[in-house]
PDB file of C-alpha atoms in Angstrom:
ATOM      1  CA  GLU A 279     102.705   9.168  79.246  1.00  0.00           C
ATOM      2  CA  ALA A 280     104.414   9.961  82.545  1.00  0.00           C
ATOM      3  CA  GLN A 281     101.786  11.253  84.913  1.00  0.00           C
ATOM      4  CA  VAL A 282     100.225  11.431  88.322  1.00  0.00           C
ATOM      5  CA  THR A 283      96.579  10.415  88.301  1.00  0.00           C
ATOM      6  CA  GLN A 284      94.264  11.403  91.100  1.00  0.00           C
ATOM      7  CA  ASN A 285      90.567  10.727  91.401  1.00  0.00           C
ATOM      8  CA  PRO A 286      88.002  12.027  91.648  1.00  0.00           C
ATOM      9  CA  ARG A 287      88.431  15.497  90.117  1.00  0.00           C
ATOM     10  CA  TYR A 288      85.423  16.838  91.977  1.00  0.00           C
ATOM     11  CA  LEU A 289      83.728  15.580  95.105  1.00  0.00           C
ATOM     12  CA  ILE A 290      80.912  16.908  97.247  1.00  0.00           C
ATOM     13  CA  THR A 291      80.307  15.039 100.463  1.00  0.00           C
ATOM     14  CA  VAL A 292      78.635  15.450 103.818  1.00  0.00           C
ATOM     15  CA  THR A 293      80.278  15.979 107.162  1.00  0.00           C
ATOM     16  CA  GLY A 294      81.452  12.750 108.745  1.00  0.00           C
ATOM     17  CA  LYS A 295      81.238  10.495 105.698  1.00  0.00           C
ATOM     18  CA  LYS A 296      84.560   8.767 105.168  1.00  0.00           C
ATOM     19  CA  LEU A 297      86.172   9.300 101.788  1.00  0.00           C
ATOM     20  CA  THR A 298      89.334   8.369  99.920  1.00  0.00           C
ATOM     21  CA  VAL A 299      91.077  10.311  97.191  1.00  0.00           C
ATOM     22  CA  THR A 300      93.243   8.018  95.121  1.00  0.00           C
ATOM     23  CA  CYS A 301      96.642   8.889  93.678  1.00  0.00           C
ATOM     24  CA  SER A 302      98.779   6.819  91.346  1.00  0.00           C
ATOM     25  CA  GLN A 303     102.029   7.556  89.504  1.00  0.00           C
ATOM     26  CA  ASN A 304     103.664   5.624  86.669  1.00  0.00           C
ATOM     27  CA  MET A 305     107.180   7.064  86.901  1.00  0.00           C
ATOM     28  CA  ASN A 306     108.590   4.780  89.603  1.00  0.00           C
ATOM     29  CA  HIS A 307     109.147   7.788  91.851  1.00  0.00           C
ATOM     30  CA  GLU A 308     110.264   7.220  95.421  1.00  0.00           C
ATOM     31  CA  TYR A 309     108.709  10.382  96.813  1.00  0.00           C
ATOM     32  CA  MET A 310     105.029  11.173  96.953  1.00  0.00           C
ATOM     33  CA  SER A 311     103.177  13.952  98.701  1.00  0.00           C
ATOM     34  CA  TRP A 312      99.753  15.446  99.306  1.00  0.00           C
ATOM     35  CA  TYR A 313      99.014  19.156  99.394  1.00  0.00           C
ATOM     36  CA  ARG A 314      95.986  21.284  99.971  1.00  0.00           C
ATOM     37  CA  GLN A 315      95.569  24.668  98.346  1.00  0.00           C
ATOM     38  CA  ASP A 316      93.455  27.386  99.894  1.00  0.00           C
ATOM     39  CA  PRO A 317      93.039  31.005  98.747  1.00  0.00           C
ATOM     40  CA  GLY A 318      95.666  33.258 100.256  1.00  0.00           C
ATOM     41  CA  LEU A 319      97.521  30.369 101.873  1.00  0.00           C
ATOM     42  CA  GLY A 320      99.303  28.815  98.917  1.00  0.00           C
ATOM     43  CA  LEU A 321     100.004  25.100  99.004  1.00  0.00           C
ATOM     44  CA  ARG A 322     100.468  23.362 102.301  1.00  0.00           C
ATOM     45  CA  GLN A 323     101.872  19.891 102.670  1.00  0.00           C
ATOM     46  CA  ILE A 324      99.607  17.366 104.379  1.00  0.00           C
ATOM     47  CA  TYR A 325     101.647  14.150 104.309  1.00  0.00           C
ATOM     48  CA  TYR A 326     104.583  12.843 102.377  1.00  0.00           C
ATOM     49  CA  SER A 327     106.207   9.492 101.722  1.00  0.00           C
ATOM     50  CA  MET A 328     109.859   8.868 100.956  1.00  0.00           C
ATOM     51  CA  ASN A 329     109.358   5.208 100.058  1.00  0.00           C
ATOM     52  CA  VAL A 330     107.041   2.243 100.438  1.00  0.00           C
ATOM     53  CA  GLU A 331     105.722   1.901 103.993  1.00  0.00           C
ATOM     54  CA  VAL A 332     107.378   5.194 104.957  1.00  0.00           C
ATOM     55  CA  THR A 333     105.052   8.131 105.561  1.00  0.00           C
ATOM     56  CA  ASP A 334     105.374  11.288 107.607  1.00  0.00           C
ATOM     57  CA  LYS A 335     103.431  14.366 108.541  1.00  0.00           C
ATOM     58  CA  GLY A 336     103.675  17.614 106.681  1.00  0.00           C
ATOM     59  CA  ASP A 337     102.460  20.938 107.992  1.00  0.00           C
ATOM     60  CA  VAL A 338      98.714  20.256 108.178  1.00  0.00           C
ATOM     61  CA  PRO A 339      98.160  16.526 108.840  1.00  0.00           C
ATOM     62  CA  GLU A 340      95.237  16.779 111.255  1.00  0.00           C
ATOM     63  CA  GLY A 341      92.138  15.005 110.000  1.00  0.00           C
ATOM     64  CA  TYR A 342      93.947  13.072 107.262  1.00  0.00           C
ATOM     65  CA  LYS A 343      95.496   9.650 106.872  1.00  0.00           C
ATOM     66  CA  VAL A 344      97.673   8.160 104.165  1.00  0.00           C
ATOM     67  CA  SER A 345      99.203   4.834 103.307  1.00  0.00           C
ATOM     68  CA  ARG A 346     101.974   3.702 100.964  1.00  0.00           C
ATOM     69  CA  LYS A 347     101.634  -0.033 100.495  1.00  0.00           C
ATOM     70  CA  GLU A 348     102.891   0.086  96.924  1.00  0.00           C
ATOM     71  CA  LYS A 349     105.340   2.429  95.289  1.00  0.00           C
ATOM     72  CA  ARG A 350     102.872   3.763  92.752  1.00  0.00           C
ATOM     73  CA  ASN A 351      99.885   4.486  95.018  1.00  0.00           C
ATOM     74  CA  PHE A 352      99.437   7.017  97.780  1.00  0.00           C
ATOM     75  CA  PRO A 353      95.770   7.445  98.766  1.00  0.00           C
ATOM     76  CA  LEU A 354      94.538  10.244 100.995  1.00  0.00           C
ATOM     77  CA  ILE A 355      91.882   9.257 103.506  1.00  0.00           C
ATOM     78  CA  LEU A 356      89.521  11.568 105.350  1.00  0.00           C
ATOM     79  CA  GLU A 357      87.969   9.440 108.099  1.00  0.00           C
ATOM     80  CA  SER A 358      85.456  12.062 109.205  1.00  0.00           C
ATOM     81  CA  PRO A 359      85.498  15.044 106.860  1.00  0.00           C
ATOM     82  CA  SER A 360      84.561  18.474 108.179  1.00  0.00           C
ATOM     83  CA  PRO A 361      83.721  21.697 106.324  1.00  0.00           C
ATOM     84  CA  ASN A 362      87.186  23.153 107.084  1.00  0.00           C
ATOM     85  CA  GLN A 363      88.612  20.422 104.858  1.00  0.00           C
ATOM     86  CA  THR A 364      86.890  21.942 101.851  1.00  0.00           C
ATOM     87  CA  SER A 365      89.822  22.658  99.589  1.00  0.00           C
ATOM     88  CA  LEU A 366      91.701  21.874  96.399  1.00  0.00           C
ATOM     89  CA  TYR A 367      93.932  18.847  96.890  1.00  0.00           C
ATOM     90  CA  PHE A 368      96.983  17.871  94.906  1.00  0.00           C
ATOM     91  CA  CYS A 369      98.951  14.666  94.853  1.00  0.00           C
ATOM     92  CA  ALA A 370     102.521  14.821  93.547  1.00  0.00           C
ATOM     93  CA  SER A 371     105.512  12.551  93.024  1.00  0.00           C
ATOM     94  CA  SER A 372     109.208  12.974  92.350  1.00  0.00           C
ATOM     95  CA  ARG A 373     112.658  11.486  92.426  1.00  0.00           C
ATOM     96  CA  GLN A 374     115.016  12.824  95.054  1.00  0.00           C
ATOM     97  CA  GLY A 375     116.058  16.356  94.205  1.00  0.00           C
ATOM     98  CA  SER A 376     113.854  16.797  91.177  1.00  0.00           C
ATOM     99  CA  GLY A 377     110.763  18.918  91.020  1.00  0.00           C
ATOM    100  CA  TYR A 378     107.480  17.338  91.872  1.00  0.00           C
ATOM    101  CA  THR A 379     105.086  16.230  89.128  1.00  0.00           C
ATOM    102  CA  PHE A 380     101.559  17.119  90.190  1.00  0.00           C
ATOM    103  CA  GLY A 381      98.229  15.492  89.550  1.00  0.00           C
ATOM    104  CA  SER A 382      95.340  17.499  88.149  1.00  0.00           C
ATOM    105  CA  GLY A 383      93.822  18.227  91.538  1.00  0.00           C
ATOM    106  CA  THR A 384      90.684  17.227  93.425  1.00  0.00           C
ATOM    107  CA  ARG A 385      88.167  19.881  94.354  1.00  0.00           C
ATOM    108  CA  LEU A 386      86.570  18.694  97.601  1.00  0.00           C
ATOM    109  CA  THR A 387      83.530  20.309  99.156  1.00  0.00           C
ATOM    110  CA  VAL A 388      82.317  19.155 102.567  1.00  0.00           C
ATOM    111  CA  VAL A 389      78.827  20.347 103.494  1.00  0.00           C
TER     112      VAL A 389
ATOM    113  CA  ALA B 117     111.914  26.126 110.168  1.00  0.00           C
ATOM    114  CA  GLN B 118     112.170  27.186 106.576  1.00  0.00           C
ATOM    115  CA  THR B 119     109.925  29.892 105.174  1.00  0.00           C
ATOM    116  CA  VAL B 120     109.255  31.171 101.662  1.00  0.00           C
ATOM    117  CA  THR B 121     107.951  34.688 101.049  1.00  0.00           C
ATOM    118  CA  GLN B 122     106.509  36.103  97.877  1.00  0.00           C
ATOM    119  CA  SER B 123     105.923  39.759  98.595  1.00  0.00           C
ATOM    120  CA  GLN B 124     103.975  40.583  95.420  1.00  0.00           C
ATOM    121  CA  PRO B 125     100.442  39.151  95.545  1.00  0.00           C
ATOM    122  CA  GLU B 126      99.720  40.444  92.029  1.00  0.00           C
ATOM    123  CA  MET B 127     101.654  41.871  89.133  1.00  0.00           C
ATOM    124  CA  SER B 128     100.862  43.024  85.634  1.00  0.00           C
ATOM    125  CA  VAL B 129     103.070  43.269  82.591  1.00  0.00           C
ATOM    126  CA  GLN B 130     102.525  44.334  79.022  1.00  0.00           C
ATOM    127  CA  GLU B 131     102.720  41.583  76.433  1.00  0.00           C
ATOM    128  CA  ALA B 132     106.273  41.201  75.033  1.00  0.00           C
ATOM    129  CA  GLU B 133     107.775  43.007  78.025  1.00  0.00           C
ATOM    130  CA  THR B 134     109.957  41.523  80.762  1.00  0.00           C
ATOM    131  CA  VAL B 135     108.760  40.959  84.320  1.00  0.00           C
ATOM    132  CA  THR B 136     110.494  39.790  87.475  1.00  0.00           C
ATOM    133  CA  LEU B 137     108.737  37.967  90.295  1.00  0.00           C
ATOM    134  CA  SER B 138     110.356  38.085  93.712  1.00  0.00           C
ATOM    135  CA  CYS B 139     110.913  35.298  96.202  1.00  0.00           C
ATOM    136  CA  THR B 140     112.881  35.265  99.412  1.00  0.00           C
ATOM    137  CA  TYR B 141     113.380  32.357 101.729  1.00  0.00           C
ATOM    138  CA  ASP B 142     114.827  31.633 105.090  1.00  0.00           C
ATOM    139  CA  THR B 143     116.800  28.530 105.990  1.00  0.00           C
ATOM    140  CA  SER B 144     119.743  27.457 108.076  1.00  0.00           C
ATOM    141  CA  GLU B 145     120.624  24.703 105.611  1.00  0.00           C
ATOM    142  CA  SER B 146     123.392  25.090 103.067  1.00  0.00           C
ATOM    143  CA  ASP B 147     122.171  22.609 100.494  1.00  0.00           C
ATOM    144  CA  TYR B 148     118.689  22.699  99.025  1.00  0.00           C
ATOM    145  CA  TYR B 149     116.621  23.114  95.888  1.00  0.00           C
ATOM    146  CA  LEU B 150     114.463  25.989  94.793  1.00  0.00           C
ATOM    147  CA  PHE B 151     111.658  25.852  92.268  1.00  0.00           C
ATOM    148  CA  TRP B 152     109.193  28.036  90.459  1.00  0.00           C
ATOM    149  CA  TYR B 153     105.835  26.546  89.595  1.00  0.00           C
ATOM    150  CA  LYS B 154     103.159  27.974  87.336  1.00  0.00           C
ATOM    151  CA  GLN B 155      99.454  27.432  87.926  1.00  0.00           C
ATOM    152  CA  PRO B 156      97.285  28.623  85.013  1.00  0.00           C
ATOM    153  CA  PRO B 157      93.486  28.869  85.262  1.00  0.00           C
ATOM    154  CA  SER B 158      93.304  25.147  84.482  1.00  0.00           C
ATOM    155  CA  ARG B 159      94.806  24.813  88.042  1.00  0.00           C
ATOM    156  CA  GLN B 160      97.427  22.326  86.859  1.00  0.00           C
ATOM    157  CA  MET B 161     100.755  22.824  88.672  1.00  0.00           C
ATOM    158  CA  ILE B 162     103.573  23.057  86.145  1.00  0.00           C
ATOM    159  CA  LEU B 163     107.265  23.091  87.017  1.00  0.00           C
ATOM    160  CA  VAL B 164     108.876  26.107  85.371  1.00  0.00           C
ATOM    161  CA  ILE B 165     112.443  26.040  86.612  1.00  0.00           C
ATOM    162  CA  ARG B 166     114.692  24.391  89.190  1.00  0.00           C
ATOM    163  CA  GLN B 167     117.840  25.640  90.915  1.00  0.00           C
ATOM    164  CA  GLU B 168     120.292  23.676  93.027  1.00  0.00           C
ATOM    165  CA  ALA B 169     121.742  25.780  95.810  1.00  0.00           C
ATOM    166  CA  TYR B 170     125.293  24.523  95.362  1.00  0.00           C
ATOM    167  CA  LYS B 171     125.328  25.674  91.747  1.00  0.00           C
ATOM    168  CA  GLN B 172     126.324  29.293  91.301  1.00  0.00           C
ATOM    169  CA  GLN B 173     125.082  29.458  87.741  1.00  0.00           C
ATOM    170  CA  ASN B 174     121.532  30.730  87.411  1.00  0.00           C
ATOM    171  CA  ALA B 175     119.102  28.298  85.822  1.00  0.00           C
ATOM    172  CA  THR B 176     117.406  29.188  82.547  1.00  0.00           C
ATOM    173  CA  GLU B 177     114.597  27.574  80.580  1.00  0.00           C
ATOM    174  CA  ASN B 178     113.861  29.355  77.320  1.00  0.00           C
ATOM    175  CA  ARG B 179     112.211  32.681  78.252  1.00  0.00           C
ATOM    176  CA  PHE B 180     112.391  31.919  81.978  1.00  0.00           C
ATOM    177  CA  SER B 181     115.470  32.570  84.053  1.00  0.00           C
ATOM    178  CA  VAL B 182     116.243  33.039  87.717  1.00  0.00           C
ATOM    179  CA  ASN B 183     118.450  35.354  89.706  1.00  0.00           C
ATOM    180  CA  PHE B 184     119.670  33.220  92.580  1.00  0.00           C
ATOM    181  CA  GLN B 185     121.411  35.140  95.338  1.00  0.00           C
ATOM    182  CA  LYS B 186     122.306  32.566  97.971  1.00  0.00           C
ATOM    183  CA  ALA B 187     123.768  34.959 100.524  1.00  0.00           C
ATOM    184  CA  ALA B 188     120.725  37.183 100.298  1.00  0.00           C
ATOM    185  CA  LYS B 189     118.392  34.152 100.203  1.00  0.00           C
ATOM    186  CA  SER B 190     116.690  35.536  97.160  1.00  0.00           C
ATOM    187  CA  PHE B 191     115.340  33.612  94.167  1.00  0.00           C
ATOM    188  CA  SER B 192     113.577  35.795  91.628  1.00  0.00           C
ATOM    189  CA  LEU B 193     112.026  34.636  88.355  1.00  0.00           C
ATOM    190  CA  LYS B 194     112.440  36.668  85.196  1.00  0.00           C
ATOM    191  CA  ILE B 195     110.059  36.136  82.318  1.00  0.00           C
ATOM    192  CA  SER B 196     111.230  37.653  79.050  1.00  0.00           C
ATOM    193  CA  ASP B 197     109.022  38.484  76.073  1.00  0.00           C
ATOM    194  CA  SER B 198     105.868  37.883  78.121  1.00  0.00           C
ATOM    195  CA  GLN B 199     103.081  36.057  76.330  1.00  0.00           C
ATOM    196  CA  LEU B 200      99.371  35.838  77.043  1.00  0.00           C
ATOM    197  CA  GLY B 201      99.856  32.199  77.983  1.00  0.00           C
ATOM    198  CA  ASP B 202     102.150  33.243  80.834  1.00  0.00           C
ATOM    199  CA  ALA B 203      99.162  34.602  82.761  1.00  0.00           C
ATOM    200  CA  ALA B 204      98.981  32.420  85.852  1.00  0.00           C
ATOM    201  CA  MET B 205      99.680  32.102  89.526  1.00  0.00           C
ATOM    202  CA  TYR B 206     103.380  31.563  90.182  1.00  0.00           C
ATOM    203  CA  PHE B 207     104.658  29.786  93.271  1.00  0.00           C
ATOM    204  CA  CYS B 208     108.163  29.720  94.617  1.00  0.00           C
ATOM    205  CA  ALA B 209     109.104  26.562  96.544  1.00  0.00           C
ATOM    206  CA  TYR B 210     111.934  25.323  98.741  1.00  0.00           C
ATOM    207  CA  ARG B 211     113.000  21.720  99.099  1.00  0.00           C
ATOM    208  CA  SER B 212     115.707  20.513 101.450  1.00  0.00           C
ATOM    209  CA  ARG B 213     118.496  18.378 100.062  1.00  0.00           C
ATOM    210  CA  MET B 214     118.917  16.671 103.384  1.00  0.00           C
ATOM    211  CA  ASN B 215     117.483  13.170 103.519  1.00  0.00           C
ATOM    212  CA  ARG B 216     115.882  13.581 106.908  1.00  0.00           C
ATOM    213  CA  ASP B 217     112.536  14.500 105.483  1.00  0.00           C
ATOM    214  CA  ASP B 218     110.826  15.761 102.362  1.00  0.00           C
ATOM    215  CA  LYS B 219     109.023  18.829 103.595  1.00  0.00           C
ATOM    216  CA  ILE B 220     108.398  21.205 100.740  1.00  0.00           C
ATOM    217  CA  ILE B 221     107.615  24.824 101.526  1.00  0.00           C
ATOM    218  CA  PHE B 222     105.645  26.940  99.067  1.00  0.00           C
ATOM    219  CA  GLY B 223     105.211  30.684  99.001  1.00  0.00           C
ATOM    220  CA  LYS B 224     101.694  32.077  98.840  1.00  0.00           C
ATOM    221  CA  GLY B 225     101.990  32.913  95.190  1.00  0.00           C
ATOM    222  CA  THR B 226     102.059  35.858  92.814  1.00  0.00           C
ATOM    223  CA  ARG B 227      99.260  36.272  90.321  1.00  0.00           C
ATOM    224  CA  LEU B 228     100.647  37.503  87.017  1.00  0.00           C
ATOM    225  CA  HIS B 229      98.425  39.332  84.540  1.00  0.00           C
ATOM    226  CA  ILE B 230      99.527  39.850  80.951  1.00  0.00           C
ATOM    227  CA  LEU B 231      98.125  42.979  79.319  1.00  0.00           C
ATOM    228  CA  PRO B 232      97.587  42.742  75.555  1.00  0.00           C
TER     229      PRO B 232
END
Protein backbone atom coordinates (compact mmCIF):
# COMPACT_ATOMS: atom_id res chain seq x y z
CA GLU A 1 0.00 0.00 0.00
CA ALA A 2 1.30 3.43 -0.99
CA GLN A 3 1.72 5.45 2.17
CA VAL A 4 3.63 7.88 4.29
CA THR A 5 4.49 6.46 7.70
CA GLN A 6 5.40 8.70 10.57
CA ASN A 7 6.18 7.72 14.13
CA PRO A 8 5.33 8.09 16.86
CA ARG A 9 1.62 8.99 16.69
CA TYR A 10 1.70 10.56 20.13
CA LEU A 11 4.60 11.90 22.13
CA ILE A 12 4.86 13.72 25.44
CA THR A 13 8.29 15.03 26.30
CA VAL A 14 9.98 17.53 28.56
CA THR A 15 11.52 20.82 27.61
CA GLY A 16 15.04 20.46 26.26
CA LYS A 17 15.04 16.72 25.62
CA LYS A 18 16.06 16.05 22.04
CA LEU A 19 13.59 14.06 19.97
CA THR A 20 13.17 12.77 16.44
CA VAL A 21 9.96 12.14 14.56
CA THR A 22 10.53 9.67 11.76
CA CYS A 23 8.92 9.81 8.33
CA SER A 24 9.16 7.26 5.55
CA GLN A 25 7.42 6.97 2.17
CA ASN A 26 7.25 3.99 -0.19
CA MET A 27 6.18 5.79 -3.36
CA ASN A 28 9.60 6.91 -4.61
CA HIS A 29 8.52 10.54 -4.33
CA GLU A 30 11.08 13.26 -4.89
CA TYR A 31 9.40 15.83 -2.68
CA MET A 32 8.91 15.57 1.05
CA SER A 33 7.75 18.14 3.56
CA TRP A 34 6.96 18.71 7.21
CA TYR A 35 4.05 20.76 8.49
CA ARG A 36 2.73 21.76 11.85
CA GLN A 37 -0.95 22.35 12.47
CA ASP A 38 -2.17 24.66 15.19
CA PRO A 39 -5.76 25.76 15.93
CA GLY A 40 -6.71 28.84 13.96
CA LEU A 41 -3.45 28.85 12.00
CA GLY A 42 -4.00 26.03 9.53
CA LEU A 43 -0.97 24.11 8.32
CA ARG A 44 2.38 25.80 8.18
CA GLN A 45 5.37 24.39 6.37
CA ILE A 46 8.45 23.77 8.50
CA TYR A 47 10.95 22.31 6.03
CA TYR A 48 10.81 20.70 2.65
CA SER A 49 13.08 18.61 0.47
CA MET A 50 13.07 18.46 -3.31
CA ASN A 51 15.48 15.53 -3.51
CA VAL A 52 18.12 13.60 -1.62
CA GLU A 53 20.54 15.89 0.22
CA VAL A 54 18.44 18.92 -0.75
CA THR A 55 16.48 20.57 2.05
CA ASP A 56 15.16 24.08 2.54
CA LYS A 57 13.27 26.15 5.05
CA GLY A 58 9.55 26.63 4.96
CA ASP A 59 7.69 29.31 6.86
CA VAL A 60 8.40 28.22 10.44
CA PRO A 61 11.80 26.46 10.55
CA GLU A 62 13.08 27.85 13.85
CA GLY A 63 13.81 25.14 16.39
CA TYR A 64 13.70 22.28 13.88
CA LYS A 65 16.19 20.34 11.81
CA VAL A 66 15.74 17.84 9.01
CA SER A 67 17.87 15.59 6.88
CA ARG A 68 17.34 13.72 3.62
CA LYS A 69 20.07 11.11 3.33
CA GLU A 70 17.82 8.66 1.51
CA LYS A 71 14.93 9.28 -0.82
CA ARG A 72 12.39 7.51 1.35
CA ASN A 73 13.20 9.04 4.75
CA PHE A 74 12.82 12.57 6.03
CA PRO A 75 13.13 12.77 9.84
CA LEU A 76 12.23 15.86 11.82
CA ILE A 77 14.56 16.67 14.70
CA LEU A 78 13.84 18.92 17.65
CA GLU A 79 17.21 19.50 19.32
CA SER A 80 15.80 21.32 22.34
CA PRO A 81 12.01 21.21 22.33
CA SER A 82 10.06 24.02 23.97
CA PRO A 83 6.38 24.24 24.94
CA ASN A 84 5.61 26.46 21.91
CA GLN A 85 6.45 23.45 19.74
CA THR A 86 3.47 21.58 21.13
CA SER A 87 1.50 20.88 17.99
CA LEU A 88 0.20 18.34 15.50
CA TYR A 89 2.88 17.48 12.97
CA PHE A 90 2.44 16.04 9.52
CA CYS A 91 4.95 14.58 7.12
CA ALA A 92 3.99 14.45 3.44
CA SER A 93 5.45 13.39 0.11
CA SER A 94 4.65 13.94 -3.55
CA ARG A 95 5.84 13.91 -7.11
CA GLN A 96 6.29 17.27 -8.77
CA GLY A 97 2.93 18.88 -9.41
CA SER A 98 0.81 16.27 -7.72
CA GLY A 99 -0.94 16.68 -4.42
CA TYR A 100 0.89 15.70 -1.31
CA THR A 101 0.18 12.37 0.39
CA PHE A 102 0.16 12.93 4.14
CA GLY A 103 1.13 10.74 7.04
CA SER A 104 -1.27 10.15 9.91
CA GLY A 105 0.19 12.89 12.07
CA THR A 106 2.17 13.09 15.31
CA ARG A 107 0.63 14.79 18.31
CA LEU A 108 3.55 16.30 20.24
CA THR A 109 3.22 17.77 23.71
CA VAL A 110 6.20 19.51 25.30
CA VAL A 111 5.85 20.14 29.03
CA ALA B 1 4.67 36.13 -1.23
CA GLN B 2 1.67 33.98 -1.94
CA THR B 3 -1.30 33.94 0.41
CA VAL B 4 -4.41 31.77 0.65
CA THR B 5 -7.58 33.04 2.33
CA GLN B 6 -10.58 31.04 3.40
CA SER B 7 -13.08 33.59 4.62
CA GLN B 8 -15.60 31.14 6.10
CA PRO B 9 -14.32 29.62 9.36
CA GLU B 10 -17.44 27.44 9.65
CA MET B 11 -20.35 26.43 7.48
CA SER B 12 -23.35 24.17 7.82
CA VAL B 13 -25.39 22.42 5.19
CA GLN B 14 -28.36 20.11 5.26
CA GLU B 15 -27.70 16.54 4.23
CA ALA B 16 -28.29 16.01 0.48
CA GLU B 17 -27.98 19.74 -0.22
CA THR B 18 -25.19 21.52 -2.09
CA VAL B 19 -22.60 23.72 -0.40
CA THR B 20 -19.80 25.90 -1.72
CA LEU B 21 -16.63 26.67 0.20
CA SER B 22 -14.72 29.78 -0.77
CA CYS B 23 -11.00 30.25 -1.30
CA THR B 24 -9.09 33.19 -2.67
CA TYR B 25 -5.39 33.44 -3.19
CA ASP B 26 -2.83 35.98 -4.13
CA THR B 27 0.17 35.33 -6.35
CA SER B 28 2.23 37.01 -9.02
CA GLU B 29 2.96 33.68 -10.70
CA SER B 30 1.09 32.53 -13.78
CA ASP B 31 1.56 28.80 -13.39
CA TYR B 32 0.67 26.92 -10.23
CA TYR B 33 -1.50 24.24 -8.69
CA LEU B 34 -4.43 24.56 -6.35
CA PHE B 35 -5.78 21.87 -4.07
CA TRP B 36 -8.57 21.16 -1.66
CA TYR B 37 -7.83 18.87 1.25
CA LYS B 38 -10.28 17.32 3.68
CA GLN B 39 -9.44 16.64 7.31
CA PRO B 40 -12.10 14.56 9.10
CA PRO B 41 -12.09 14.05 12.88
CA SER B 42 -9.56 11.24 12.38
CA ARG B 43 -7.19 14.18 11.48
CA GLN B 44 -5.94 12.40 8.36
CA MET B 45 -5.31 14.85 5.50
CA ILE B 46 -7.05 13.64 2.36
CA LEU B 47 -6.62 15.17 -1.09
CA VAL B 48 -10.05 15.98 -2.50
CA ILE B 49 -9.31 17.71 -5.77
CA ARG B 50 -6.49 19.29 -7.77
CA GLN B 51 -6.51 22.07 -10.36
CA GLU B 52 -3.71 23.14 -12.67
CA ALA B 53 -3.77 26.86 -13.30
CA TYR B 54 -3.08 26.58 -17.03
CA LYS B 55 -6.16 24.41 -17.51
CA GLN B 56 -9.35 26.38 -18.03
CA GLN B 57 -11.58 23.40 -17.40
CA ASN B 58 -12.74 23.09 -13.81
CA ALA B 59 -11.70 19.89 -12.07
CA THR B 60 -14.34 17.45 -10.84
CA GLU B 61 -14.17 14.35 -8.68
CA ASN B 62 -17.53 12.66 -8.26
CA ARG B 63 -19.62 14.94 -6.00
CA PHE B 64 -16.79 17.46 -5.66
CA SER B 65 -16.13 20.16 -8.21
CA VAL B 66 -14.33 23.48 -8.27
CA ASN B 67 -15.04 26.87 -9.74
CA PHE B 68 -11.63 28.16 -10.75
CA GLN B 69 -11.56 31.83 -11.70
CA LYS B 70 -7.94 32.61 -12.50
CA ALA B 71 -8.36 36.32 -13.14
CA ALA B 72 -10.23 36.75 -9.89
CA LYS B 73 -7.82 34.40 -8.07
CA SER B 74 -10.71 32.43 -6.73
CA PHE B 75 -10.93 28.67 -6.20
CA SER B 76 -14.17 27.54 -4.60
CA LEU B 77 -15.17 23.96 -3.82
CA LYS B 78 -18.69 22.74 -4.46
CA ILE B 79 -19.94 19.65 -2.71
CA SER B 80 -23.12 18.22 -4.19
CA ASP B 81 -25.53 15.87 -2.42
CA SER B 82 -23.77 16.43 0.91
CA GLN B 83 -23.33 13.34 3.06
CA LEU B 84 -22.67 12.94 6.76
CA GLY B 85 -19.20 11.69 5.92
CA ASP B 86 -18.37 15.04 4.32
CA ALA B 87 -18.27 16.67 7.76
CA ALA B 88 -14.67 17.79 8.15
CA MET B 89 -12.24 20.65 8.04
CA TYR B 90 -11.47 21.68 4.47
CA PHE B 91 -8.23 23.36 3.49
CA CYS B 92 -7.43 25.16 0.30
CA ALA B 93 -3.76 25.06 -0.75
CA TYR B 94 -1.50 26.70 -3.31
CA ARG B 95 1.59 25.14 -4.82
CA SER B 96 3.92 26.89 -7.23
CA ARG B 97 4.76 25.19 -10.50
CA MET B 98 8.11 26.91 -10.59
CA ASN B 99 11.02 24.67 -9.68
CA ARG B 100 12.73 27.21 -7.48
CA ASP B 101 11.20 25.87 -4.33
CA ASP B 102 8.36 23.77 -3.01
CA LYS B 103 6.66 26.11 -0.60
CA ILE B 104 3.06 25.10 -0.13
CA ILE B 105 0.63 27.63 1.30
CA PHE B 106 -2.50 26.49 3.11
CA GLY B 107 -5.54 28.50 4.06
CA LYS B 108 -6.70 28.39 7.67
CA GLY B 109 -9.55 26.08 6.88
CA THR B 110 -13.33 25.93 6.83
CA ARG B 111 -15.10 23.59 9.20
CA LEU B 112 -18.09 22.02 7.46
CA HIS B 113 -20.99 20.63 9.47
CA ILE B 114 -23.57 18.36 7.86
CA LEU B 115 -27.03 18.58 9.40
CA PRO B 116 -29.07 15.37 9.25
